[in-house]
Amino acid sequence: IALTVVLVNTQRLSKRWLIAAALQFTGNALFLGRTRLFWILTVTVIMLAPVAKCRLSLGRVVIIGAALVSILVGVFVAVGAWIGKLQAANVLQKDSDVPFVVQNVYVYSTAGFAYFNRIVETESPRPGFEGVAAPLYQVGNLLGLTPAPRSQVNEELYIPYGVNVGTFLEPFFRDGGYPLTMAGILFNTLCIDYVALLLWRSNNYLGWHASAQLCFTSAMAGFTPKITTFPIWLFLGGAAVSMLLQRGRGSLSGR
């Protein structure tokens, strides 16, 4: 969807392709989850930034940013209301004068830190990389080479609200304890930004797409570990192949 919108914006595709993008977005709304639509919209906006046809002053960036956040929160709340999560038992169990909508957004925005703290206090790590490298374990399991990795959907803990998100550090701690957690902090802070910058400078649409995906994983780091999911690995792999082919064509044309 993001690639289609950007290619239309750069006049590589006709505007009729936006109909296909809209249908795809509507199809994704059929999945009973809130992150999916949030994800698509965020990546699309990030990809449009380098091809924006208007000059972006600081004031305009602030206005656009505020509008984007409002739209994304609106989508999050609307989908939550649609699938019945705004008045779930995990919110009603705690008396509060705060409206359910605000409670729901607040809990999902901040509970990851408390969830991770509970894991550190009560669990012992299981050596391996089935959380950090879950996509490899999934492929290995399909090929009969490795056992199935643990579920990437965490169990719900009450802290005191029922939540199942533990920041991007959750799989690092469960796989390797404090040493791997420290490595995960350095990796997420330095390596992801560096790779995203290289992809941004690649002059390649799939590279831009992968860079936008990494920006999204960093934006969600305080909430959930998107960097360990199969789609992100798939997008990064596609970008790597596209950039290698692009470099190969450049070398051949230079000859």
PDB file of C-alpha atoms in Angstrom, residues 4 20 22 36 41 45 55 72 99 109 113 125 171 197 199-200 202 218 224 229 250:
ATOM      1  CA  THR A   4       1.631   2.187  -4.364  1.00  0.00           C
ATOM      2  CA  ALA A  20      -6.292  -0.846  -5.395  1.00  0.00           C
ATOM      3  CA  ALA A  22      -7.792   1.664  -0.823  1.00  0.00           C
ATOM      4  CA  ARG A  36      -2.148  -3.406  11.336  1.00  0.00           C
ATOM      5  CA  LEU A  41      -0.661   4.510   7.765  1.00  0.00           C
ATOM      6  CA  VAL A  45       3.394   8.838   5.708  1.00  0.00           C
ATOM      7  CA  ARG A  55       8.526  22.924   1.491  1.00  0.00           C
ATOM      8  CA  LEU A  72      -3.566   7.321  14.318  1.00  0.00           C
ATOM      9  CA  PRO A  99     -13.262   7.637  30.420  1.00  0.00           C
ATOM     10  CA  SER A 109       0.823   3.241  25.623  1.00  0.00           C
ATOM     11  CA  PHE A 113       7.424  -0.979  30.874  1.00  0.00           C
ATOM     12  CA  PRO A 125      15.698 -16.630  30.656  1.00  0.00           C
ATOM     13  CA  PRO A 171      12.385 -11.277  23.640  1.00  0.00           C
ATOM     14  CA  LEU A 197      19.914   5.723   7.190  1.00  0.00           C
ATOM     15  CA  LEU A 199      18.401   2.344   3.243  1.00  0.00           C
ATOM     16  CA  TRP A 200      17.092   5.917   3.133  1.00  0.00           C
ATOM     17  CA  SER A 202      19.787   3.979  -1.339  1.00  0.00           C
ATOM     18  CA  SER A 218      11.690   2.224  16.637  1.00  0.00           C
ATOM     19  CA  THR A 224       6.132  -4.134  21.403  1.00  0.00           C
ATOM     20  CA  THR A 229       8.535 -10.162  13.383  1.00  0.00           C
ATOM     21  CA  GLY A 250      24.699  -0.035 -12.483  1.00  0.00           C
TER      22      GLY A 250
END
